[in-house]
mmCIF file of C-alpha atoms and ligand atoms in Angstrom:
data_model
loop_
_atom_site.group_PDB
_atom_site.id
_atom_site.type_symbol
_atom_site.label_atom_id
_atom_site.label_comp_id
_atom_site.label_asym_id
_atom_site.label_seq_id
_atom_site.Cartn_x
_atom_site.Cartn_y
_atom_site.Cartn_z
ATOM 1 C CA UNK E 1217 -16.557 -19.248 33.209
ATOM 2 C CA UNK E 1218 -16.374 -20.385 29.598
ATOM 3 C CA UNK E 1219 -20.170 -20.319 29.225
ATOM 4 C CA UNK E 1220 -20.378 -16.955 30.891
ATOM 5 C CA UNK E 1221 -17.778 -15.426 28.569
ATOM 6 C CA UNK E 1222 -19.315 -16.943 25.452
ATOM 7 C CA UNK E 1223 -22.745 -15.676 26.404
ATOM 8 C CA UNK E 1224 -21.435 -12.178 27.171
ATOM 9 C CA UNK E 1225 -19.554 -12.033 23.866
ATOM 10 C CA UNK E 1226 -22.525 -13.232 21.858
ATOM 11 C CA UNK E 1227 -24.749 -10.715 23.578
ATOM 12 C CA UNK E 1228 -22.354 -7.834 22.933
ATOM 13 C CA UNK E 1229 -21.092 -8.624 19.445
ATOM 14 C CA UNK E 1230 -23.374 -11.315 18.034
ATOM 15 C CA UNK E 1231 -20.613 -13.826 17.232
ATOM 16 C CA UNK E 1232 -18.761 -16.712 18.906
ATOM 17 C CA UNK E 1233 -15.309 -15.783 20.253
ATOM 18 C CA UNK E 1234 -11.985 -17.528 20.510
ATOM 19 C CA UNK E 1235 -11.189 -17.603 24.236
ATOM 20 C CA UNK E 1236 -7.799 -17.172 25.871
ATOM 21 C CA UNK E 1237 -6.735 -16.854 29.461
ATOM 22 C CA UNK E 1238 -3.515 -15.834 31.192
ATOM 23 C CA UNK E 1239 -2.836 -16.151 34.918
ATOM 24 C CA UNK E 1240 -1.486 -13.607 37.378
ATOM 25 C CA UNK E 1241 1.658 -14.354 39.322
ATOM 26 C CA UNK E 1242 3.165 -14.370 42.753
ATOM 27 C CA UNK E 1243 6.864 -13.975 43.295
ATOM 28 C CA UNK E 1244 8.309 -16.339 45.873
ATOM 29 C CA UNK E 1245 11.458 -14.265 46.089
ATOM 30 C CA UNK E 1246 13.693 -12.030 43.958
ATOM 31 C CA UNK E 1247 12.082 -8.622 43.676
ATOM 32 C CA UNK E 1248 13.567 -5.629 41.877
ATOM 33 C CA UNK E 1249 16.228 -7.869 40.399
ATOM 34 C CA UNK E 1250 14.715 -8.569 36.982
ATOM 35 C CA UNK E 1251 15.555 -5.189 35.457
ATOM 36 C CA UNK E 1252 19.112 -5.578 36.747
ATOM 37 C CA UNK E 1253 19.449 -8.802 34.758
ATOM 38 C CA UNK E 1254 19.253 -10.779 37.980
ATOM 39 C CA UNK E 1255 17.356 -13.820 39.241
ATOM 40 C CA UNK E 1256 13.685 -14.224 40.146
ATOM 41 C CA UNK E 1257 11.541 -17.089 41.419
ATOM 42 C CA UNK E 1258 7.899 -16.427 40.476
ATOM 43 C CA UNK E 1259 4.941 -18.731 39.828
ATOM 44 C CA UNK E 1260 1.627 -18.391 37.998
ATOM 45 C CA UNK E 1261 -1.483 -18.453 40.204
ATOM 46 C CA UNK E 1262 -5.099 -19.508 39.858
ATOM 47 C CA UNK E 1263 -6.529 -16.070 39.085
ATOM 48 C CA UNK E 1264 -6.847 -15.110 35.449
ATOM 49 C CA UNK E 1265 -7.298 -12.464 32.830
ATOM 50 C CA UNK E 1266 -9.698 -13.706 30.121
ATOM 51 C CA UNK E 1267 -9.963 -12.467 26.575
ATOM 52 C CA UNK E 1268 -12.624 -13.259 23.955
ATOM 53 C CA UNK E 1269 -11.863 -12.196 20.401
ATOM 54 C CA UNK E 1270 -13.340 -12.342 16.905
ATOM 55 C CA UNK E 1271 -12.816 -10.563 13.592
ATOM 56 C CA UNK E 1272 -15.411 -8.017 12.557
ATOM 57 C CA UNK E 1273 -16.299 -6.307 9.329
ATOM 58 C CA UNK E 1274 -17.150 -2.837 10.597
ATOM 59 C CA UNK E 1275 -13.598 -1.409 10.288
ATOM 60 C CA UNK E 1276 -13.590 -0.429 13.950
ATOM 61 C CA UNK E 1277 -11.953 -2.178 16.881
ATOM 62 C CA UNK E 1278 -14.745 -2.653 19.396
ATOM 63 C CA UNK E 1279 -13.576 -3.213 22.954
ATOM 64 C CA UNK E 1280 -15.605 -4.258 25.946
ATOM 65 C CA UNK E 1281 -14.275 -4.504 29.516
ATOM 66 C CA UNK E 1282 -17.067 -6.708 30.844
ATOM 67 C CA UNK E 1283 -16.372 -6.313 34.582
ATOM 68 C CA UNK E 1284 -16.370 -2.526 34.260
ATOM 69 C CA UNK E 1285 -19.235 -2.560 31.759
ATOM 70 C CA UNK E 1286 -17.082 -0.181 29.742
ATOM 71 C CA UNK E 1287 -17.296 -0.124 25.949
ATOM 72 C CA UNK E 1288 -15.284 1.832 23.443
ATOM 73 C CA UNK E 1289 -14.461 1.911 19.781
ATOM 74 C CA UNK E 1290 -10.917 2.366 18.703
ATOM 75 C CA UNK E 1291 -9.689 3.559 15.358
ATOM 76 C CA UNK E 1292 -5.942 3.081 15.476
ATOM 77 C CA UNK E 1293 -5.376 5.338 12.470
ATOM 78 C CA UNK E 1294 -6.982 8.364 14.045
ATOM 79 C CA UNK E 1295 -5.838 7.682 17.584
ATOM 80 C CA UNK E 1296 -4.244 10.833 18.897
ATOM 81 C CA UNK E 1297 -4.870 11.281 22.612
ATOM 82 C CA UNK E 1298 -3.611 8.195 24.362
ATOM 83 C CA UNK E 1299 -3.957 9.916 27.771
ATOM 84 C CA UNK E 1300 -7.685 10.067 27.282
ATOM 85 C CA UNK E 1301 -7.981 6.302 27.076
ATOM 86 C CA UNK E 1302 -8.617 4.255 30.224
ATOM 87 C CA UNK E 1303 -5.546 2.244 31.217
ATOM 88 C CA UNK E 1304 -7.017 -1.124 30.181
ATOM 89 C CA UNK E 1305 -7.495 0.205 26.653
ATOM 90 C CA UNK E 1306 -3.926 1.490 26.461
ATOM 91 C CA UNK E 1307 -2.602 -2.039 26.899
ATOM 92 C CA UNK E 1308 -4.812 -3.144 24.040
ATOM 93 C CA UNK E 1309 -3.480 -0.344 21.838
ATOM 94 C CA UNK E 1310 0.089 -1.365 22.720
ATOM 95 C CA UNK E 1311 -0.436 -4.997 21.826
ATOM 96 C CA UNK E 1312 -2.421 -4.149 18.677
ATOM 97 C CA UNK E 1313 0.404 -1.894 17.632
ATOM 98 C CA UNK E 1314 2.842 -4.793 17.952
ATOM 99 C CA UNK E 1315 0.505 -7.122 16.045
ATOM 100 C CA UNK E 1316 0.075 -4.631 13.218
ATOM 101 C CA UNK E 1317 3.832 -4.446 12.822
ATOM 102 C CA UNK E 1318 3.966 -8.226 12.398
ATOM 103 C CA UNK E 1319 0.824 -8.445 10.310
ATOM 104 C CA UNK E 1320 -0.087 -5.237 8.477
ATOM 105 C CA UNK E 1321 -3.309 -6.899 7.274
ATOM 106 C CA UNK E 1322 -4.452 -7.761 10.777
ATOM 107 C CA UNK E 1323 -8.272 -7.350 10.786
ATOM 108 C CA UNK E 1324 -10.341 -5.111 12.996
ATOM 109 C CA UNK E 1325 -11.610 -6.973 16.034
ATOM 110 C CA UNK E 1326 -14.302 -7.387 18.626
ATOM 111 C CA UNK E 1327 -12.692 -7.930 21.991
ATOM 112 C CA UNK E 1328 -14.058 -8.712 25.420
ATOM 113 C CA UNK E 1329 -11.933 -8.785 28.561
ATOM 114 C CA UNK E 1330 -12.838 -10.055 31.996
ATOM 115 C CA UNK E 1331 -10.797 -10.953 35.032
ATOM 116 C CA UNK E 1332 -10.747 -12.925 38.253
ATOM 117 C CA UNK E 1333 -7.459 -11.215 39.133
ATOM 118 C CA UNK E 1334 -7.611 -8.249 41.474
ATOM 119 C CA UNK E 1335 -6.636 -5.274 39.284
ATOM 120 C CA UNK E 1336 -3.725 -3.162 40.458
ATOM 121 C CA UNK E 1337 -3.028 -5.440 43.435
ATOM 122 C CA UNK E 1338 0.510 -6.303 42.395
ATOM 123 C CA UNK E 1339 -0.474 -9.679 40.924
ATOM 124 C CA UNK E 1340 0.413 -8.635 37.384
ATOM 125 C CA UNK E 1341 -3.015 -8.175 35.900
ATOM 126 C CA UNK E 1342 -1.575 -5.969 33.145
ATOM 127 C CA UNK E 1343 1.074 -8.531 32.158
ATOM 128 C CA UNK E 1344 -1.629 -11.217 32.107
ATOM 129 C CA UNK E 1345 -3.824 -9.007 29.935
ATOM 130 C CA UNK E 1346 -1.029 -8.371 27.429
ATOM 131 C CA UNK E 1347 -0.091 -12.057 27.273
ATOM 132 C CA UNK E 1348 -3.704 -13.043 26.734
ATOM 133 C CA UNK E 1349 -4.042 -10.429 23.979
ATOM 134 C CA UNK E 1350 -0.894 -11.623 22.235
ATOM 135 C CA UNK E 1351 -2.113 -15.222 22.207
ATOM 136 C CA UNK E 1352 -5.599 -14.148 21.152
ATOM 137 C CA UNK E 1353 -4.309 -12.137 18.182
ATOM 138 C CA UNK E 1354 -2.181 -15.029 16.987
ATOM 139 C CA UNK E 1355 -5.060 -17.483 17.382
ATOM 140 C CA UNK E 1356 -7.294 -15.167 15.384
ATOM 141 C CA UNK E 1357 -5.006 -15.289 12.352
ATOM 142 C CA UNK E 1358 -4.223 -18.948 12.963
ATOM 143 C CA UNK E 1359 -0.511 -18.462 13.492
ATOM 144 C CA UNK E 1360 1.626 -20.405 15.915
ATOM 145 C CA UNK E 1361 2.834 -17.929 18.521
ATOM 146 C CA UNK E 1362 6.367 -17.633 19.796
ATOM 147 C CA UNK E 1363 5.622 -17.072 23.509
ATOM 148 C CA UNK E 1364 8.847 -15.125 23.993
ATOM 149 C CA UNK E 1365 7.894 -12.654 21.242
ATOM 150 C CA UNK E 1366 4.642 -12.064 23.075
ATOM 151 C CA UNK E 1367 6.253 -11.471 26.447
ATOM 152 C CA UNK E 1368 8.713 -8.961 24.981
ATOM 153 C CA UNK E 1369 5.846 -7.180 23.235
ATOM 154 C CA UNK E 1370 3.954 -7.176 26.539
ATOM 155 C CA UNK E 1371 6.948 -5.695 28.347
ATOM 156 C CA UNK E 1372 7.370 -3.030 25.666
ATOM 157 C CA UNK E 1373 3.689 -2.162 25.970
ATOM 158 C CA UNK E 1374 4.223 -1.588 29.680
ATOM 159 C CA UNK E 1375 7.228 0.663 28.942
ATOM 160 C CA UNK E 1376 5.695 2.700 26.150
ATOM 161 C CA UNK E 1377 1.988 2.736 26.904
ATOM 162 C CA UNK E 1378 1.969 2.646 30.717
ATOM 163 C CA UNK E 1379 5.278 4.418 31.388
ATOM 164 C CA UNK E 1380 6.647 1.731 33.722
ATOM 165 C CA UNK E 1381 10.170 0.588 32.918
ATOM 166 C CA UNK E 1382 9.468 -2.911 34.226
ATOM 167 C CA UNK E 1383 11.551 -6.058 33.855
ATOM 168 C CA UNK E 1384 10.383 -9.296 32.279
ATOM 169 C CA UNK E 1385 9.378 -11.321 35.349
ATOM 170 C CA UNK E 1386 5.611 -10.776 35.332
ATOM 171 C CA UNK E 1387 5.062 -11.500 31.662
ATOM 172 C CA UNK E 1388 7.372 -14.483 31.811
ATOM 173 C CA UNK E 1389 5.723 -16.096 34.835
ATOM 174 C CA UNK E 1390 2.249 -15.599 33.429
ATOM 175 C CA UNK E 1391 3.297 -17.228 30.146
ATOM 176 C CA UNK E 1392 5.540 -20.061 31.337
ATOM 177 C CA UNK E 1393 4.060 -20.978 34.738
ATOM 178 C CA UNK E 1394 3.524 -24.655 35.500
ATOM 179 C CA UNK E 1395 1.149 -26.387 37.864
ATOM 180 C CA UNK E 1396 2.620 -26.768 41.382
ATOM 181 C CA UNK E 1397 5.957 -25.372 40.256
ATOM 182 C CA UNK E 1398 7.834 -22.117 40.579
ATOM 183 C CA UNK E 1399 10.273 -20.990 37.943
ATOM 184 C CA UNK E 1400 13.792 -19.830 38.411
ATOM 185 C CA UNK E 1401 14.349 -17.259 35.699
ATOM 186 C CA UNK E 1402 17.696 -15.799 34.828
ATOM 187 C CA UNK E 1403 16.782 -12.386 33.452
ATOM 188 C CA UNK E 1404 20.130 -12.089 31.726
ATOM 189 C CA UNK E 1405 19.891 -15.195 29.567
ATOM 190 C CA UNK E 1406 16.052 -15.276 29.603
ATOM 191 C CA UNK E 1407 16.204 -18.980 30.352
ATOM 192 C CA UNK E 1408 14.292 -20.705 33.108
ATOM 193 C CA UNK E 1409 13.989 -23.955 34.955
ATOM 194 C CA UNK E 1410 10.973 -25.143 36.867
ATOM 195 C CA UNK E 1411 11.223 -26.320 40.434
ATOM 196 C CA UNK E 1412 8.523 -28.223 42.345
ATOM 197 C CA UNK E 1413 7.002 -26.117 45.044
ATOM 198 C CA UNK E 1414 5.592 -28.469 47.609
ATOM 199 C CA UNK E 1415 6.467 -27.302 51.056
ATOM 200 C CA UNK E 1416 4.962 -30.109 53.091
ATOM 201 C CA UNK E 1417 2.191 -28.786 55.285
ATOM 202 C CA UNK E 1418 2.710 -25.159 54.373
ATOM 203 C CA UNK E 1419 0.869 -23.081 51.842
ATOM 204 C CA UNK E 1420 1.008 -19.598 50.360
ATOM 205 C CA UNK E 1421 -1.558 -17.021 51.397
ATOM 206 C CA UNK E 1422 -1.724 -13.457 50.102
ATOM 207 C CA UNK E 1423 -2.603 -10.586 52.415
ATOM 208 C CA UNK E 1424 -3.858 -7.609 50.439
ATOM 209 C CA UNK E 1425 -3.111 -4.269 52.074
ATOM 210 C CA UNK E 1426 -5.705 -2.644 49.834
ATOM 211 C CA UNK E 1427 -3.177 0.133 49.297
ATOM 212 C CA UNK E 1428 -1.930 1.432 45.981
ATOM 213 C CA UNK E 1429 0.341 4.393 46.440
ATOM 214 C CA UNK E 1430 0.489 6.929 43.672
ATOM 215 C CA UNK E 1431 4.225 7.167 43.816
ATOM 216 C CA UNK E 1432 4.633 3.504 42.876
ATOM 217 C CA UNK E 1433 5.377 4.086 39.204
ATOM 218 C CA UNK E 1434 7.646 7.090 39.587
ATOM 219 C CA UNK E 1435 9.519 5.503 42.497
ATOM 220 C CA UNK E 1436 9.929 2.303 40.491
ATOM 221 C CA UNK E 1437 11.635 4.200 37.680
ATOM 222 C CA UNK E 1438 13.607 6.206 40.234
ATOM 223 C CA UNK E 1439 15.151 3.039 41.735
ATOM 224 C CA UNK E 1440 16.502 2.194 38.299
ATOM 225 C CA UNK E 1441 18.110 5.596 38.029
ATOM 226 C CA UNK E 1442 19.670 5.282 41.485
ATOM 227 C CA UNK E 1443 21.100 1.907 40.626
ATOM 228 C CA UNK E 1444 22.439 3.129 37.316
ATOM 229 C CA UNK E 1445 24.517 5.688 39.252
ATOM 230 C CA UNK E 1446 25.966 2.732 41.186
ATOM 231 C CA UNK E 1447 26.528 0.781 37.994
ATOM 232 C CA UNK E 1448 28.403 3.647 36.335
ATOM 233 C CA UNK E 1449 30.672 3.885 39.369
ATOM 234 C CA UNK E 1450 31.396 0.152 39.230
ATOM 235 C CA UNK E 1451 32.048 0.286 35.486
ATOM 236 C CA UNK E 1452 34.819 2.821 36.014
ATOM 237 C CA UNK E 1453 36.720 0.302 38.147
ATOM 238 C CA UNK E 1454 35.635 -3.036 36.702
ATOM 239 C CA UNK E 1455 35.529 -3.030 32.912
ATOM 240 C CA UNK E 1456 33.072 -5.210 31.055
ATOM 241 C CA UNK E 1457 30.273 -5.018 33.632
ATOM 242 C CA UNK E 1458 27.065 -4.306 31.732
ATOM 243 C CA UNK E 1459 24.473 -4.842 34.478
ATOM 244 C CA UNK E 1460 24.385 -4.687 38.243
ATOM 245 C CA UNK E 1461 23.789 -8.407 38.618
ATOM 246 C CA UNK E 1462 27.068 -9.137 36.828
ATOM 247 C CA UNK E 1463 28.980 -7.959 39.921
ATOM 248 C CA UNK E 1464 29.568 -10.192 42.941
ATOM 249 C CA UNK E 1465 28.967 -9.073 46.513
ATOM 250 C CA UNK E 1466 32.678 -9.521 47.203
ATOM 251 C CA UNK E 1467 33.597 -7.231 44.281
ATOM 252 C CA UNK E 1468 31.068 -4.621 45.315
ATOM 253 C CA UNK E 1469 31.873 -4.399 49.042
ATOM 254 C CA UNK E 1470 34.973 -2.158 48.680
ATOM 255 C CA UNK E 1471 32.826 0.506 46.980
ATOM 256 C CA UNK E 1472 31.270 1.234 50.363
ATOM 257 C CA UNK E 1473 34.053 3.653 51.224
ATOM 258 C CA UNK E 1474 33.600 5.961 48.275
ATOM 259 C CA UNK E 1475 29.920 5.728 47.515
ATOM 260 C CA UNK E 1476 26.799 7.572 48.596
ATOM 261 C CA UNK E 1477 25.318 5.315 51.337
ATOM 262 C CA UNK E 1478 21.889 5.348 49.708
ATOM 263 C CA UNK E 1479 23.268 4.236 46.326
ATOM 264 C CA UNK E 1480 25.368 1.606 48.054
ATOM 265 C CA UNK E 1481 22.324 0.176 49.842
ATOM 266 C CA UNK E 1482 20.221 0.109 46.700
ATOM 267 C CA UNK E 1483 22.873 -1.785 44.764
ATOM 268 C CA UNK E 1484 23.802 -4.093 47.626
ATOM 269 C CA UNK E 1485 20.172 -5.074 48.038
ATOM 270 C CA UNK E 1486 20.043 -6.284 44.425
ATOM 271 C CA UNK E 1487 23.150 -8.430 44.831
ATOM 272 C CA UNK E 1488 21.931 -9.896 48.123
ATOM 273 C CA UNK E 1489 18.489 -10.578 46.700
ATOM 274 C CA UNK E 1490 20.013 -12.497 43.771
ATOM 275 C CA UNK E 1491 21.873 -14.577 46.313
ATOM 276 C CA UNK E 1492 18.668 -15.248 48.265
ATOM 277 C CA UNK E 1493 16.967 -16.431 45.086
ATOM 278 C CA UNK E 1494 19.638 -19.066 44.545
ATOM 279 C CA UNK E 1495 19.408 -20.178 48.177
ATOM 280 C CA UNK E 1496 15.627 -20.314 47.976
ATOM 281 C CA UNK E 1497 15.812 -22.421 44.847
ATOM 282 C CA UNK E 1498 17.979 -24.892 46.764
ATOM 283 C CA UNK E 1499 15.453 -24.866 49.641
ATOM 284 C CA UNK E 1500 12.630 -25.748 47.254
ATOM 285 C CA UNK E 1501 14.652 -28.575 45.803
ATOM 286 C CA UNK E 1502 15.151 -30.109 49.235
ATOM 287 C CA UNK E 1503 11.756 -29.041 50.636
ATOM 288 C CA UNK E 1504 13.393 -26.956 53.370
ATOM 289 C CA UNK E 1505 10.450 -24.719 54.254
ATOM 290 C CA UNK E 1506 12.028 -23.266 57.384
ATOM 291 C CA UNK E 1507 15.127 -21.879 55.670
ATOM 292 C CA UNK E 1508 13.018 -20.627 52.797
ATOM 293 C CA UNK E 1509 10.784 -18.783 55.263
ATOM 294 C CA UNK E 1510 13.817 -17.080 56.793
ATOM 295 C CA UNK E 1511 14.941 -15.968 53.359
ATOM 296 C CA UNK E 1512 11.510 -14.449 52.776
ATOM 297 C CA UNK E 1513 11.864 -12.338 55.932
ATOM 298 C CA UNK E 1514 15.389 -11.299 54.934
ATOM 299 C CA UNK E 1515 14.109 -10.314 51.501
ATOM 300 C CA UNK E 1516 11.425 -8.123 53.046
ATOM 301 C CA UNK E 1517 13.922 -6.421 55.340
ATOM 302 C CA UNK E 1518 16.121 -5.634 52.322
ATOM 303 C CA UNK E 1519 13.235 -4.347 50.207
ATOM 304 C CA UNK E 1520 12.039 -2.168 53.043
ATOM 305 C CA UNK E 1521 15.286 -0.821 54.487
ATOM 306 C CA UNK E 1522 17.820 -0.931 51.678
ATOM 307 C CA UNK E 1523 15.753 -0.664 48.526
ATOM 308 C CA UNK E 1524 13.042 1.564 50.003
ATOM 309 C CA UNK E 1525 9.998 0.136 48.211
ATOM 310 C CA UNK E 1526 7.802 -0.904 51.145
ATOM 311 C CA UNK E 1527 5.197 1.080 53.068
ATOM 312 C CA UNK E 1528 3.842 1.071 56.610
ATOM 313 C CA UNK E 1529 0.967 -1.310 55.810
ATOM 314 C CA UNK E 1530 3.291 -3.899 54.263
ATOM 315 C CA UNK E 1531 5.834 -3.575 57.072
ATOM 316 C CA UNK E 1532 3.089 -3.923 59.670
ATOM 317 C CA UNK E 1533 1.743 -7.128 58.133
ATOM 318 C CA UNK E 1534 5.140 -8.746 57.801
ATOM 319 C CA UNK E 1535 6.152 -7.831 61.362
ATOM 320 C CA UNK E 1536 2.816 -9.099 62.642
ATOM 321 C CA UNK E 1537 3.395 -12.594 61.294
ATOM 322 C CA UNK E 1538 6.651 -12.891 63.202
ATOM 323 C CA UNK E 1539 4.549 -13.386 66.337
ATOM 324 C CA UNK E 1540 2.924 -16.496 64.896
ATOM 325 C CA UNK E 1541 4.825 -19.768 64.920
ATOM 326 C CA UNK E 1542 2.711 -21.299 62.110
ATOM 327 C CA UNK E 1543 4.033 -18.599 59.745
ATOM 328 C CA UNK E 1544 7.473 -19.514 58.419
ATOM 329 C CA UNK E 1545 7.990 -16.492 56.206
ATOM 330 C CA UNK E 1546 6.398 -13.307 54.896
ATOM 331 C CA UNK E 1547 7.443 -10.581 52.508
ATOM 332 C CA UNK E 1548 6.129 -7.802 50.337
ATOM 333 C CA UNK E 1549 5.943 -8.821 46.744
ATOM 334 C CA UNK E 1550 6.283 -7.159 43.347
ATOM 335 C CA UNK E 1551 6.806 -3.448 42.769
ATOM 336 C CA UNK E 1552 5.887 -2.428 46.333
ATOM 337 C CA UNK E 1553 4.364 0.652 48.004
ATOM 338 C CA UNK E 1554 1.216 -1.401 48.580
ATOM 339 C CA UNK E 1555 -0.312 -4.514 47.098
ATOM 340 C CA UNK E 1556 0.077 -7.889 48.746
ATOM 341 C CA UNK E 1557 2.352 -9.662 51.159
ATOM 342 C CA UNK E 1558 3.118 -13.304 50.502
ATOM 343 C CA UNK E 1559 2.907 -15.546 53.570
ATOM 344 C CA UNK E 1560 3.973 -19.136 54.067
ATOM 345 C CA UNK E 1561 1.583 -20.554 56.669
ATOM 346 C CA UNK E 1562 1.015 -23.978 58.194
ATOM 347 C CA UNK E 1563 -2.137 -25.439 56.645
ATOM 348 C CA UNK E 1564 -3.721 -26.671 59.853
ATOM 349 C CA UNK E 1565 -3.420 -23.322 61.626
ATOM 350 C CA UNK E 1566 -3.868 -20.894 58.784
ATOM 351 C CA UNK E 1567 -7.469 -19.967 59.584
ATOM 352 C CA UNK E 1568 -6.570 -18.890 63.110
ATOM 353 C CA UNK E 1569 -3.591 -16.859 61.905
ATOM 354 C CA UNK E 1570 -5.570 -15.221 59.099
ATOM 355 C CA UNK E 1571 -8.345 -14.245 61.456
ATOM 356 C CA UNK E 1572 -5.924 -12.737 63.969
ATOM 357 C CA UNK E 1573 -4.120 -10.776 61.246
ATOM 358 C CA UNK E 1574 -7.410 -9.456 59.871
ATOM 359 C CA UNK E 1575 -8.362 -8.138 63.282
ATOM 360 C CA UNK E 1576 -4.967 -6.565 63.973
ATOM 361 C CA UNK E 1577 -4.902 -4.896 60.533
ATOM 362 C CA UNK E 1578 -8.382 -3.516 60.944
ATOM 363 C CA UNK E 1579 -7.497 -2.124 64.321
ATOM 364 C CA UNK E 1580 -4.306 -0.509 63.057
ATOM 365 C CA UNK E 1581 -5.441 0.933 59.717
ATOM 366 C CA UNK E 1582 -9.244 0.938 59.980
ATOM 367 C CA UNK E 1583 -9.569 -0.981 56.761
ATOM 368 C CA UNK E 1584 -10.317 -4.633 56.026
ATOM 369 C CA UNK E 1585 -7.618 -7.105 55.100
ATOM 370 C CA UNK E 1586 -8.527 -9.349 52.180
ATOM 371 C CA UNK E 1587 -6.687 -12.656 51.997
ATOM 372 C CA UNK E 1588 -6.316 -15.185 49.154
ATOM 373 C CA UNK E 1589 -5.110 -18.750 49.281
ATOM 374 C CA UNK E 1590 -3.340 -19.337 46.007
ATOM 375 C CA UNK E 1591 -2.332 -22.426 44.109
ATOM 376 C CA UNK E 1592 0.273 -22.616 41.368
ATOM 377 C CA UNK E 1593 -0.995 -23.237 37.852
ATOM 378 C CA UNK E 1594 -0.035 -23.556 34.182
ATOM 379 C CA UNK E 1595 0.717 -20.420 32.172
ATOM 380 C CA UNK E 1596 -1.334 -18.672 29.489
ATOM 381 C CA UNK E 1597 -3.282 -20.748 26.985
ATOM 382 C CA UNK E 1598 -5.893 -20.666 24.273
ATOM 383 C CA UNK E 1599 -9.147 -22.534 24.602
ATOM 384 C CA UNK E 1600 -9.749 -25.459 25.013
ATOM 385 C CA UNK E 1601 -8.331 -25.484 28.446
ATOM 386 C CA UNK E 1602 -9.439 -26.515 31.829
ATOM 387 C CA UNK E 1603 -11.878 -23.707 32.541
ATOM 388 C CA UNK E 1604 -13.447 -23.707 36.000
HETATM 389 C C1 GLA B 546 6.833 -5.159 39.011
HETATM 390 C C2 GLA B 546 7.517 -5.238 37.647
HETATM 391 C C3 GLA B 546 8.460 -6.434 37.553
HETATM 392 C C4 GLA B 546 9.413 -6.489 38.731
HETATM 393 C C5 GLA B 546 8.647 -6.297 40.043
HETATM 394 C C6 GLA B 546 9.575 -6.190 41.216
HETATM 395 O O1 GLA B 546 5.983 -6.236 39.192
HETATM 396 O O2 GLA B 546 6.556 -5.332 36.629
HETATM 397 O O3 GLA B 546 9.163 -6.413 36.335
HETATM 398 O O4 GLA B 546 10.423 -5.542 38.592
HETATM 399 O O5 GLA B 546 7.809 -5.154 40.032
HETATM 400 O O6 GLA B 546 10.263 -7.368 41.391
#
């Protein structure tokens, strides 16, 4: 990959680049909790966003998305119509904007991006891109990066330039992932601890529905609004509560009697999911794959029925696995309304299960099911690193 990127950069821009890569992520459990200052348990995976960068002297930012064979020149000063830019370029504008605020003399750049991460599949390709850009910019001006500054800039880019009011999980996991470990992140304190993720003879496999529903972004923001109605109600009775995750299940239960059932379910899901994250963390510590698998199924049920962020393809795939003993757990993952399910499958029987699921999915939805066996890797880094 390194040679390929170097050659492509040289061919396009005539110079040697600094290379950076940032991985995508899976989330073992804890979805739609990060923006409620709750708990998440993600891990970085062996699929990456790559960035090559070098200064130029032509006073134009020259951008090349190698996989799309798309090239454009960007003059930040005269940039008016952001909507006209392709989405990959908007992330670059967002991160450049941040960099310019830190370093007004930041030079104009040649930039190449390429990816082994499926784009838009719920594996956080945009967070990986922003992290890689942040590290690349800092490397270019030879400054030691503060990884947390980069992840907050990446999150802000998502808010401002992509219109998604996301939490911090994706950026964090892509930056701080560690080989063979998951990380328990407390989104209130923004502190994490790693936990080994070796579940004996079981491994994680992603099933990609191939679906990306258009309503994903608006529904994502809508869930936040629904929960903020619940939060305001709680705040009237319990002073000092500044986020949903600061309430316990026991404190929240009595609200059932005077609360819209939909709002109650949305909020209760968040509190229950936080609880499942803690239990899952304990399961990983003791290597209890069976209990962890059950928590995955419970998480999916909550996301689908209480939080309302699943879709028929995701529900079908999760239900399907319940018929197979070698599968201990399955759940939708990330924002929802499509993307991947995460499955915990016995290594020796995974091929049989995968094959059967592919056939059933094809029969039901007349579309192929792509599957990926993932391993857990280190977070974002600047070259030299262990390029495959
Ligand atoms: C998306 C967001 C994350 C998180 C997940 C759901 O991936 O970017 O911040 O909210 O959805 O857990």
